[in-house]
mmCIF file of C-alpha atoms and ligand atoms in Angstrom:
data_model
loop_
_atom_site.group_PDB
_atom_site.id
_atom_site.type_symbol
_atom_site.label_atom_id
_atom_site.label_comp_id
_atom_site.label_asym_id
_atom_site.label_seq_id
_atom_site.Cartn_x
_atom_site.Cartn_y
_atom_site.Cartn_z
ATOM 1 C CA MET A 285 -0.360 -26.635 -11.432
ATOM 2 C CA ILE A 286 -1.602 -25.476 -8.434
ATOM 3 C CA THR A 287 -4.273 -22.882 -8.938
ATOM 4 C CA PRO A 288 -5.545 -21.026 -6.252
ATOM 5 C CA VAL A 289 -7.119 -18.178 -7.324
ATOM 6 C CA ARG A 290 -9.622 -18.449 -10.758
ATOM 7 C CA TRP A 291 -12.712 -17.010 -12.882
ATOM 8 C CA ALA A 292 -14.994 -19.664 -13.907
ATOM 9 C CA ASP A 293 -18.724 -19.229 -15.384
ATOM 10 C CA ASP A 294 -18.979 -16.034 -14.045
ATOM 11 C CA ALA A 295 -17.425 -16.221 -10.718
ATOM 12 C CA LEU A 296 -14.788 -16.233 -8.669
ATOM 13 C CA VAL A 297 -13.292 -19.862 -7.425
ATOM 14 C CA LEU A 298 -10.993 -19.706 -4.053
ATOM 15 C CA LEU A 299 -9.459 -23.049 -3.004
ATOM 16 C CA ASP A 300 -10.174 -22.523 0.754
ATOM 17 C CA GLN A 301 -6.656 -22.910 2.245
ATOM 18 C CA THR A 302 -8.681 -22.783 5.749
ATOM 19 C CA ARG A 303 -9.508 -26.543 4.698
ATOM 20 C CA LEU A 304 -5.829 -27.574 3.216
ATOM 21 C CA PRO A 305 -3.993 -30.079 3.970
ATOM 22 C CA VAL A 306 -7.064 -32.209 5.142
ATOM 23 C CA GLU A 307 -9.140 -31.823 1.704
ATOM 24 C CA GLU A 308 -8.795 -29.967 -1.722
ATOM 25 C CA VAL A 309 -12.664 -27.963 -1.349
ATOM 26 C CA GLU A 310 -12.952 -24.803 -3.488
ATOM 27 C CA ARG A 311 -15.792 -22.189 -3.482
ATOM 28 C CA ARG A 312 -17.222 -19.932 -5.368
ATOM 29 C CA TYR A 313 -18.055 -16.212 -5.365
ATOM 30 C CA ALA A 314 -20.433 -14.414 -7.040
ATOM 31 C CA ARG A 315 -20.452 -11.552 -4.242
ATOM 32 C CA TRP A 316 -18.190 -9.329 -3.291
ATOM 33 C CA GLU A 317 -18.975 -8.692 0.033
ATOM 34 C CA ASP A 318 -17.756 -12.937 0.003
ATOM 35 C CA VAL A 319 -14.854 -12.315 -1.382
ATOM 36 C CA ALA A 320 -13.619 -10.279 1.227
ATOM 37 C CA ASP A 321 -15.036 -12.414 4.395
ATOM 38 C CA ALA A 322 -12.642 -15.733 2.675
ATOM 39 C CA ILE A 323 -9.790 -12.340 2.505
ATOM 40 C CA ARG A 324 -10.374 -11.784 6.291
ATOM 41 C CA THR A 325 -10.897 -15.693 6.805
ATOM 42 C CA LEU A 326 -7.583 -16.551 5.075
ATOM 43 C CA VAL A 327 -9.622 -18.731 2.738
ATOM 44 C CA VAL A 328 -7.388 -16.790 0.061
ATOM 45 C CA ARG A 329 -4.209 -15.782 1.684
ATOM 46 C CA GLY A 330 -0.613 -14.543 0.681
ATOM 47 C CA ALA A 331 -0.230 -11.243 -0.585
ATOM 48 C CA PRO A 332 -0.434 -11.933 -4.349
ATOM 49 C CA ALA A 333 -3.034 -13.526 -3.421
ATOM 50 C CA ILE A 334 -5.325 -11.130 -1.714
ATOM 51 C CA GLY A 335 -4.565 -8.606 -4.405
ATOM 52 C CA VAL A 336 -6.028 -10.839 -7.093
ATOM 53 C CA ALA A 337 -9.055 -11.859 -5.647
ATOM 54 C CA ALA A 338 -10.100 -8.331 -4.756
ATOM 55 C CA ALA A 339 -9.580 -6.867 -8.167
ATOM 56 C CA TYR A 340 -12.159 -9.987 -8.777
ATOM 57 C CA GLY A 341 -14.100 -8.540 -5.934
ATOM 58 C CA VAL A 342 -13.996 -5.241 -8.172
ATOM 59 C CA ALA A 343 -15.735 -6.953 -11.366
ATOM 60 C CA LEU A 344 -17.879 -8.643 -9.132
ATOM 61 C CA ALA A 345 -19.918 -5.293 -8.247
ATOM 62 C CA ALA A 346 -19.535 -4.628 -11.363
ATOM 63 C CA ARG A 347 -21.072 -7.466 -12.372
ATOM 64 C CA ALA A 348 -23.511 -7.047 -8.955
ATOM 65 C CA SER A 349 -24.573 -3.055 -9.503
ATOM 66 C CA ARG A 350 -27.369 -1.583 -10.662
ATOM 67 C CA ALA A 351 -26.628 1.008 -11.469
ATOM 68 C CA THR A 352 -27.814 3.033 -14.460
ATOM 69 C CA THR A 353 -25.404 5.958 -14.992
ATOM 70 C CA PHE A 354 -21.755 5.951 -14.426
ATOM 71 C CA ASP A 355 -21.137 7.938 -11.175
ATOM 72 C CA GLY A 356 -24.055 5.731 -9.833
ATOM 73 C CA LEU A 357 -21.484 2.233 -10.854
ATOM 74 C CA LEU A 358 -18.488 3.925 -9.838
ATOM 75 C CA ALA A 359 -20.198 5.267 -5.743
ATOM 76 C CA ASP A 360 -21.233 0.779 -5.765
ATOM 77 C CA LEU A 361 -17.128 0.390 -6.776
ATOM 78 C CA GLU A 362 -16.135 2.455 -4.938
ATOM 79 C CA THR A 363 -17.638 1.150 -1.721
ATOM 80 C CA ALA A 364 -16.964 -2.436 -2.498
ATOM 81 C CA GLY A 365 -13.526 -1.595 -2.813
ATOM 82 C CA LYS A 366 -13.560 0.206 0.387
ATOM 83 C CA GLY A 367 -15.027 -2.717 2.296
ATOM 84 C CA LEU A 368 -12.544 -5.319 0.305
ATOM 85 C CA ALA A 369 -9.726 -2.800 1.690
ATOM 86 C CA ALA A 370 -10.834 -3.298 5.222
ATOM 87 C CA THR A 371 -9.834 -6.639 5.563
ATOM 88 C CA ARG A 372 -6.773 -6.872 6.450
ATOM 89 C CA PRO A 373 -3.693 -4.257 6.378
ATOM 90 C CA THR A 374 -0.347 -5.148 5.822
ATOM 91 C CA ALA A 375 -0.156 -6.599 2.132
ATOM 92 C CA VAL A 376 0.532 -3.389 0.006
ATOM 93 C CA ASN A 377 -1.127 -6.018 -3.339
ATOM 94 C CA LEU A 378 -4.490 -5.893 -1.500
ATOM 95 C CA PHE A 379 -4.491 -1.791 -2.199
ATOM 96 C CA TRP A 380 -2.192 -1.829 -4.907
ATOM 97 C CA ALA A 381 -4.480 -3.782 -6.875
ATOM 98 C CA LEU A 382 -7.344 -2.474 -5.723
ATOM 99 C CA GLU A 383 -6.250 1.070 -6.607
ATOM 100 C CA ARG A 384 -5.374 -0.510 -10.703
ATOM 101 C CA VAL A 385 -9.375 -1.491 -10.568
ATOM 102 C CA GLN A 386 -10.353 1.859 -9.704
ATOM 103 C CA ARG A 387 -8.060 3.714 -11.767
ATOM 104 C CA VAL A 388 -9.415 1.572 -15.011
ATOM 105 C CA ALA A 389 -13.514 2.502 -13.945
ATOM 106 C CA ARG A 390 -12.197 6.220 -12.978
ATOM 107 C CA ALA A 391 -10.680 5.649 -16.917
ATOM 108 C CA ALA A 392 -14.401 4.620 -18.249
ATOM 109 C CA ARG A 393 -16.521 7.501 -17.912
ATOM 110 C CA ALA A 394 -17.693 8.032 -21.960
ATOM 111 C CA LEU A 395 -18.166 4.067 -22.630
ATOM 112 C CA PRO A 396 -21.266 2.287 -22.596
ATOM 113 C CA LEU A 397 -21.624 0.432 -19.008
ATOM 114 C CA PRO A 398 -21.777 -2.932 -19.780
ATOM 115 C CA GLU A 399 -18.089 -2.051 -21.109
ATOM 116 C CA VAL A 400 -16.821 -1.015 -18.202
ATOM 117 C CA ARG A 401 -17.305 -4.361 -16.489
ATOM 118 C CA ALA A 402 -15.767 -5.341 -19.006
ATOM 119 C CA ARG A 403 -13.054 -4.139 -18.473
ATOM 120 C CA LEU A 404 -13.162 -4.555 -15.114
ATOM 121 C CA LEU A 405 -12.702 -8.115 -15.119
ATOM 122 C CA ALA A 406 -10.346 -7.603 -17.945
ATOM 123 C CA GLU A 407 -7.828 -6.127 -15.326
ATOM 124 C CA ALA A 408 -8.345 -8.506 -12.814
ATOM 125 C CA HIS A 409 -7.285 -11.472 -15.716
ATOM 126 C CA ALA A 410 -4.106 -9.209 -16.658
ATOM 127 C CA ILE A 411 -3.258 -8.989 -12.715
ATOM 128 C CA ARG A 412 -3.846 -12.224 -12.170
ATOM 129 C CA ALA A 413 -1.591 -13.511 -15.327
ATOM 130 C CA GLU A 414 1.425 -10.923 -14.647
ATOM 131 C CA ASP A 415 1.883 -12.321 -11.127
ATOM 132 C CA ILE A 416 2.019 -15.763 -12.416
ATOM 133 C CA ALA A 417 4.428 -14.361 -14.876
ATOM 134 C CA ALA A 418 5.925 -12.135 -13.048
ATOM 135 C CA ASN A 419 6.640 -15.077 -10.165
ATOM 136 C CA ARG A 420 8.251 -17.114 -12.659
ATOM 137 C CA ALA A 421 10.295 -14.652 -13.683
ATOM 138 C CA MET A 422 11.442 -14.023 -10.210
ATOM 139 C CA GLY A 423 12.167 -17.753 -9.852
ATOM 140 C CA ALA A 424 14.749 -17.480 -12.487
ATOM 141 C CA HIS A 425 16.699 -14.622 -10.556
ATOM 142 C CA GLY A 426 16.362 -15.950 -7.101
ATOM 143 C CA ALA A 427 17.822 -19.718 -8.697
ATOM 144 C CA ALA A 428 21.096 -17.938 -9.667
ATOM 145 C CA LEU A 429 22.005 -17.136 -5.718
ATOM 146 C CA VAL A 430 21.627 -20.728 -4.816
ATOM 147 C CA PRO A 431 24.279 -22.598 -5.083
ATOM 148 C CA PRO A 432 24.527 -26.975 -6.272
ATOM 149 C CA ALA A 433 22.786 -29.436 -3.728
ATOM 150 C CA ALA A 434 21.336 -26.145 -0.868
ATOM 151 C CA ARG A 435 19.534 -26.542 2.368
ATOM 152 C CA ILE A 436 16.910 -23.656 2.028
ATOM 153 C CA LEU A 437 14.726 -23.081 5.253
ATOM 154 C CA THR A 438 11.730 -20.905 4.374
ATOM 155 C CA HIS A 439 8.477 -19.673 6.501
ATOM 156 C CA CYS A 440 4.684 -19.266 6.424
ATOM 157 C CA ASN A 441 3.889 -19.799 3.042
ATOM 158 C CA ALA A 442 4.569 -17.958 0.248
ATOM 159 C CA GLY A 443 4.203 -20.425 -2.622
ATOM 160 C CA ALA A 444 2.078 -21.385 -5.535
ATOM 161 C CA LEU A 445 -1.094 -20.636 -2.682
ATOM 162 C CA ALA A 446 0.266 -17.270 -2.102
ATOM 163 C CA THR A 447 -0.074 -16.335 -5.033
ATOM 164 C CA ALA A 448 -1.665 -16.060 -8.909
ATOM 165 C CA GLY A 449 0.284 -19.317 -9.283
ATOM 166 C CA TYR A 450 4.470 -20.465 -9.040
ATOM 167 C CA GLY A 451 5.140 -18.695 -6.082
ATOM 168 C CA THR A 452 8.025 -16.330 -5.011
ATOM 169 C CA ALA A 453 9.927 -17.858 -2.240
ATOM 170 C CA LEU A 454 8.273 -20.856 -3.458
ATOM 171 C CA GLY A 455 8.189 -19.969 -6.604
ATOM 172 C CA VAL A 456 12.412 -19.652 -6.099
ATOM 173 C CA VAL A 457 12.828 -23.194 -4.509
ATOM 174 C CA ARG A 458 10.854 -24.267 -7.809
ATOM 175 C CA ALA A 459 12.626 -23.500 -9.981
ATOM 176 C CA ALA A 460 16.283 -24.188 -7.675
ATOM 177 C CA HIS A 461 14.675 -27.916 -7.707
ATOM 178 C CA ALA A 462 13.834 -27.893 -11.584
ATOM 179 C CA ALA A 463 17.334 -27.271 -11.898
ATOM 180 C CA GLY A 464 18.665 -30.042 -9.422
ATOM 181 C CA ARG A 465 19.698 -27.646 -7.334
ATOM 182 C CA VAL A 466 17.705 -28.378 -4.041
ATOM 183 C CA ALA A 467 19.031 -31.104 -1.445
ATOM 184 C CA LEU A 468 16.122 -29.900 1.402
ATOM 185 C CA VAL A 469 14.169 -27.761 1.943
ATOM 186 C CA TRP A 470 13.074 -26.974 5.864
ATOM 187 C CA VAL A 471 9.628 -26.409 6.859
ATOM 188 C CA ASP A 472 9.279 -23.975 9.254
ATOM 189 C CA GLU A 473 5.963 -24.268 10.693
ATOM 190 C CA THR A 474 4.602 -21.382 11.117
ATOM 191 C CA ARG A 475 2.393 -21.208 14.059
ATOM 192 C CA PRO A 476 -0.199 -20.174 15.009
ATOM 193 C CA VAL A 477 -1.801 -20.501 11.532
ATOM 194 C CA MET A 478 0.951 -23.052 10.442
ATOM 195 C CA GLN A 479 0.866 -21.703 7.040
ATOM 196 C CA GLY A 480 4.020 -24.057 6.765
ATOM 197 C CA SER A 481 3.396 -26.921 7.839
ATOM 198 C CA ARG A 482 -0.595 -27.043 6.363
ATOM 199 C CA LEU A 483 0.636 -25.476 2.834
ATOM 200 C CA THR A 484 4.278 -25.321 1.704
ATOM 201 C CA ALA A 485 4.537 -28.716 2.724
ATOM 202 C CA TRP A 486 1.567 -29.835 1.053
ATOM 203 C CA GLU A 487 3.011 -27.568 -1.750
ATOM 204 C CA CYS A 488 6.182 -29.612 -1.119
ATOM 205 C CA VAL A 489 4.462 -32.949 -1.565
ATOM 206 C CA ARG A 490 2.650 -32.161 -4.351
ATOM 207 C CA GLU A 491 5.550 -31.306 -6.230
ATOM 208 C CA GLY A 492 8.291 -33.735 -4.867
ATOM 209 C CA ILE A 493 10.008 -31.290 -3.721
ATOM 210 C CA PRO A 494 12.500 -32.632 -0.629
ATOM 211 C CA HIS A 495 11.922 -31.228 2.276
ATOM 212 C CA ARG A 496 11.263 -31.556 5.953
ATOM 213 C CA LEU A 497 9.706 -30.083 8.155
ATOM 214 C CA ILE A 498 10.243 -28.431 12.019
ATOM 215 C CA ALA A 499 9.084 -26.818 14.380
ATOM 216 C CA ASP A 500 9.840 -22.584 14.949
ATOM 217 C CA ALA A 501 12.430 -22.905 17.448
ATOM 218 C CA ALA A 502 14.011 -25.641 15.758
ATOM 219 C CA ALA A 503 15.527 -23.171 12.996
ATOM 220 C CA ALA A 504 18.466 -21.539 15.596
ATOM 221 C CA SER A 505 19.895 -25.347 16.264
ATOM 222 C CA VAL A 506 19.634 -26.249 12.268
ATOM 223 C CA MET A 507 21.229 -23.686 11.581
ATOM 224 C CA ALA A 508 23.395 -23.624 14.124
ATOM 225 C CA ARG A 509 24.486 -27.087 13.160
ATOM 226 C CA GLY A 510 25.503 -26.120 9.504
ATOM 227 C CA GLN A 511 22.509 -27.618 7.712
ATOM 228 C CA VAL A 512 20.880 -24.423 6.164
ATOM 229 C CA ASP A 513 22.663 -22.914 3.402
ATOM 230 C CA LEU A 514 20.509 -19.676 2.368
ATOM 231 C CA VAL A 515 16.960 -18.170 4.295
ATOM 232 C CA VAL A 516 13.753 -17.373 1.331
ATOM 233 C CA THR A 517 11.407 -15.681 2.745
ATOM 234 C CA GLY A 518 8.557 -13.722 0.703
ATOM 235 C CA ALA A 519 7.188 -10.299 1.620
ATOM 236 C CA ASP A 520 3.869 -8.514 2.989
ATOM 237 C CA ARG A 521 4.960 -4.925 2.087
ATOM 238 C CA ILE A 522 8.420 -3.930 1.118
ATOM 239 C CA ALA A 523 9.422 -0.210 2.094
ATOM 240 C CA ALA A 524 11.988 2.088 0.366
ATOM 241 C CA ASN A 525 14.498 1.436 2.260
ATOM 242 C CA GLY A 526 14.101 -1.886 2.139
ATOM 243 C CA ASP A 527 12.678 -2.838 5.699
ATOM 244 C CA THR A 528 10.656 -5.241 4.830
ATOM 245 C CA ALA A 529 7.248 -7.197 7.265
ATOM 246 C CA ASN A 530 6.097 -10.900 6.920
ATOM 247 C CA LYS A 531 5.065 -13.038 8.661
ATOM 248 C CA ILE A 532 5.209 -12.738 12.424
ATOM 249 C CA GLY A 533 8.745 -14.535 12.602
ATOM 250 C CA THR A 534 10.497 -13.878 9.695
ATOM 251 C CA TYR A 535 12.665 -11.082 11.589
ATOM 252 C CA SER A 536 13.441 -13.632 14.405
ATOM 253 C CA LEU A 537 15.183 -15.505 11.260
ATOM 254 C CA ALA A 538 17.147 -13.037 10.045
ATOM 255 C CA VAL A 539 18.328 -12.158 13.264
ATOM 256 C CA LEU A 540 19.689 -15.680 13.561
ATOM 257 C CA ALA A 541 20.482 -16.384 9.899
ATOM 258 C CA ARG A 542 23.297 -12.773 10.103
ATOM 259 C CA HIS A 543 24.567 -14.304 13.563
ATOM 260 C CA HIS A 544 25.338 -17.650 11.320
ATOM 261 C CA ASP A 545 26.672 -16.064 8.565
ATOM 262 C CA VAL A 546 23.640 -17.568 6.536
ATOM 263 C CA PRO A 547 22.595 -15.629 3.494
ATOM 264 C CA PHE A 548 18.664 -14.353 3.688
ATOM 265 C CA TYR A 549 16.098 -12.923 0.927
ATOM 266 C CA VAL A 550 13.330 -11.607 0.309
ATOM 267 C CA ALA A 551 11.717 -12.896 -2.539
ATOM 268 C CA ALA A 552 8.348 -10.669 -4.130
ATOM 269 C CA PRO A 553 6.812 -8.798 -6.763
ATOM 270 C CA CYS A 554 7.128 -5.278 -7.523
ATOM 271 C CA SER A 555 3.750 -4.993 -6.535
ATOM 272 C CA THR A 556 4.386 -4.798 -2.681
ATOM 273 C CA ILE A 557 6.977 -2.470 -2.452
ATOM 274 C CA ASP A 558 5.434 0.415 -1.087
ATOM 275 C CA PRO A 559 7.385 3.530 -2.224
ATOM 276 C CA ALA A 560 5.103 5.856 -0.336
ATOM 277 C CA LEU A 561 7.005 4.422 3.200
ATOM 278 C CA PRO A 562 10.325 5.776 3.340
ATOM 279 C CA SER A 563 10.983 2.783 5.770
ATOM 280 C CA GLY A 564 9.310 -0.262 7.796
ATOM 281 C CA ALA A 565 7.925 1.930 10.847
ATOM 282 C CA ALA A 566 4.899 3.032 9.307
ATOM 283 C CA ILE A 567 4.114 -0.683 7.873
ATOM 284 C CA PRO A 568 1.036 -1.075 9.711
ATOM 285 C CA ILE A 569 0.465 -4.392 11.497
ATOM 286 C CA GLU A 570 -2.013 -6.703 11.656
ATOM 287 C CA GLU A 571 -3.563 -8.587 14.809
ATOM 288 C CA ARG A 572 -5.845 -11.203 14.716
ATOM 289 C CA ASP A 573 -8.004 -13.413 16.931
ATOM 290 C CA PRO A 574 -6.803 -14.277 20.217
ATOM 291 C CA ALA A 575 -8.147 -17.209 19.471
ATOM 292 C CA GLU A 576 -5.147 -17.481 16.909
ATOM 293 C CA VAL A 577 -2.847 -18.368 20.363
ATOM 294 C CA ARG A 578 -4.487 -20.497 22.686
ATOM 295 C CA ARG A 579 -5.712 -23.341 19.985
ATOM 296 C CA VAL A 580 -3.849 -25.756 17.383
ATOM 297 C CA GLY A 581 -6.543 -26.144 15.187
ATOM 298 C CA ALA A 582 -9.849 -26.255 17.380
ATOM 299 C CA ALA A 583 -8.110 -27.511 20.141
ATOM 300 C CA PRO A 584 -7.135 -25.704 22.898
ATOM 301 C CA THR A 585 -3.334 -25.734 24.005
ATOM 302 C CA ALA A 586 -4.489 -22.063 26.614
ATOM 303 C CA PRO A 587 -6.609 -20.944 29.615
ATOM 304 C CA ALA A 588 -9.456 -19.321 27.719
ATOM 305 C CA GLU A 589 -9.516 -16.425 29.941
ATOM 306 C CA SER A 590 -5.243 -15.595 28.778
ATOM 307 C CA PRO A 591 -4.735 -12.730 27.611
ATOM 308 C CA VAL A 592 -2.849 -12.573 23.999
ATOM 309 C CA TYR A 593 -0.319 -10.151 21.989
ATOM 310 C CA ASN A 594 -1.209 -11.988 18.072
ATOM 311 C CA PRO A 595 1.084 -9.501 15.493
ATOM 312 C CA ALA A 596 0.403 -11.367 12.683
ATOM 313 C CA PHE A 597 3.391 -9.863 10.937
ATOM 314 C CA ASP A 598 6.833 -8.535 11.936
ATOM 315 C CA VAL A 599 9.128 -6.502 10.150
ATOM 316 C CA THR A 600 12.865 -7.471 9.059
ATOM 317 C CA PRO A 601 15.065 -4.149 9.125
ATOM 318 C CA ALA A 602 16.728 -4.167 5.717
ATOM 319 C CA ALA A 603 20.450 -4.340 7.148
ATOM 320 C CA LEU A 604 19.571 -8.219 7.892
ATOM 321 C CA ILE A 605 18.738 -8.535 3.898
ATOM 322 C CA THR A 606 21.080 -9.537 1.859
ATOM 323 C CA ALA A 607 18.846 -9.420 -1.370
ATOM 324 C CA ILE A 608 15.765 -8.950 -2.740
ATOM 325 C CA VAL A 609 14.862 -10.627 -5.531
ATOM 326 C CA THR A 610 11.558 -8.901 -7.846
ATOM 327 C CA GLU A 611 10.418 -10.305 -11.277
ATOM 328 C CA ARG A 612 12.889 -7.052 -12.792
ATOM 329 C CA GLY A 613 16.478 -8.512 -10.994
ATOM 330 C CA VAL A 614 17.869 -8.732 -7.698
ATOM 331 C CA PHE A 615 18.647 -6.057 -5.189
ATOM 332 C CA ARG A 616 20.825 -5.174 -2.580
ATOM 333 C CA PRO A 617 21.708 -2.634 -0.069
ATOM 334 C CA PRO A 618 21.406 0.452 -0.308
ATOM 335 C CA TYR A 619 18.204 -0.504 -1.744
ATOM 336 C CA ARG A 620 16.703 2.024 -4.643
ATOM 337 C CA PHE A 621 13.451 -0.042 -6.208
HETATM 338 O O1 MRU B 729 -1.225 -14.110 7.027
HETATM 339 P P1 MRU B 729 -1.115 -15.251 5.148
HETATM 340 O O2 MRU B 729 -1.206 -15.853 5.119
HETATM 341 O O3 MRU B 729 -1.219 -14.081 4.176
HETATM 342 O O4 MRU B 729 0.886 -14.032 5.482
HETATM 343 C C1 MRU B 729 1.159 -14.729 4.312
HETATM 344 C C2 MRU B 729 2.926 -14.449 4.339
HETATM 345 O O5 MRU B 729 3.480 -13.645 5.443
HETATM 346 C C3 MRU B 729 3.710 -14.334 3.094
HETATM 347 O O6 MRU B 729 5.343 -14.884 3.579
HETATM 348 C C4 MRU B 729 2.908 -13.423 1.925
HETATM 349 O O7 MRU B 729 2.297 -13.023 1.665
HETATM 350 C C5 MRU B 729 4.416 -13.542 0.926
HETATM 351 S S1 MRU B 729 3.161 -14.914 0.022
HETATM 352 C C6 MRU B 729 3.966 -14.460 -1.443
#
């Protein structure tokens, strides 16, 4: 099993996703500040995975705190929580996980400090374990939507690497593949950071899932040729009405899928749903370093002085989504989560 986030020997261990597919290196984190850095620089990425990593970040802050009173410890945890929350704005799983561990801390006022620290670590373990269980449940619900000999198109990486394990969109693919229903997975390269070619293709190779890599611009053409039976992607934040933020390029795929009469599914755990937001218009969209667009890997592909717009996510309107697969089952419009 691919394990992107784990706890070992009093530290958080992350599989460095910036190095894939070239090399598999794990890095050890004992300070919350370094975990925040790992989230910011995409060592760990994908909505559920950054939530899990942030929860462990707070547990690390509790271990490192020199506070001798509960209020002192809580103040240190709040500082860590703010620092971890400031890393990436779009995926709501980050804020959901931080709120969950902070709630555990606040409820532990009457306990000795070592017990508070132990409870925070236990909560991070629970968030991780629940994510894997949710993905497996999602896989089972989603696989039922996949016809025999399916050709499935996916975007970015919503696989084991983007979660605590197994994956959301790729979890659906995994479950359908195990049931013998997958003929081919079309893997979008996913410019500019290449999560499709670097990470999803790597997972498919590892698992023996038949796949074919395409440049993002080829998606329309494979759909027009009738070579895609369904699209499935992950999500970073789902508003109450079903509008869904996911990796930049997802919206174009949904438009294409509608034009070609191909079902478009989103797979995400309930921790990705943000019921406080009525629609996708209020989802904050991260803008990343212009350098990501001016190069492929380390190689420059544009003049250094060219201005760039680099939104990391877009919002797919609920009206273009056929169904949303969660661990609680398959939701169809109008969405009532
Ligand atoms: O910028 P990234 O790599 O963190 O973006 C990831 C995505 O957009 C995924 O599709 C999403 O987080 C779902 S992961 C299960």
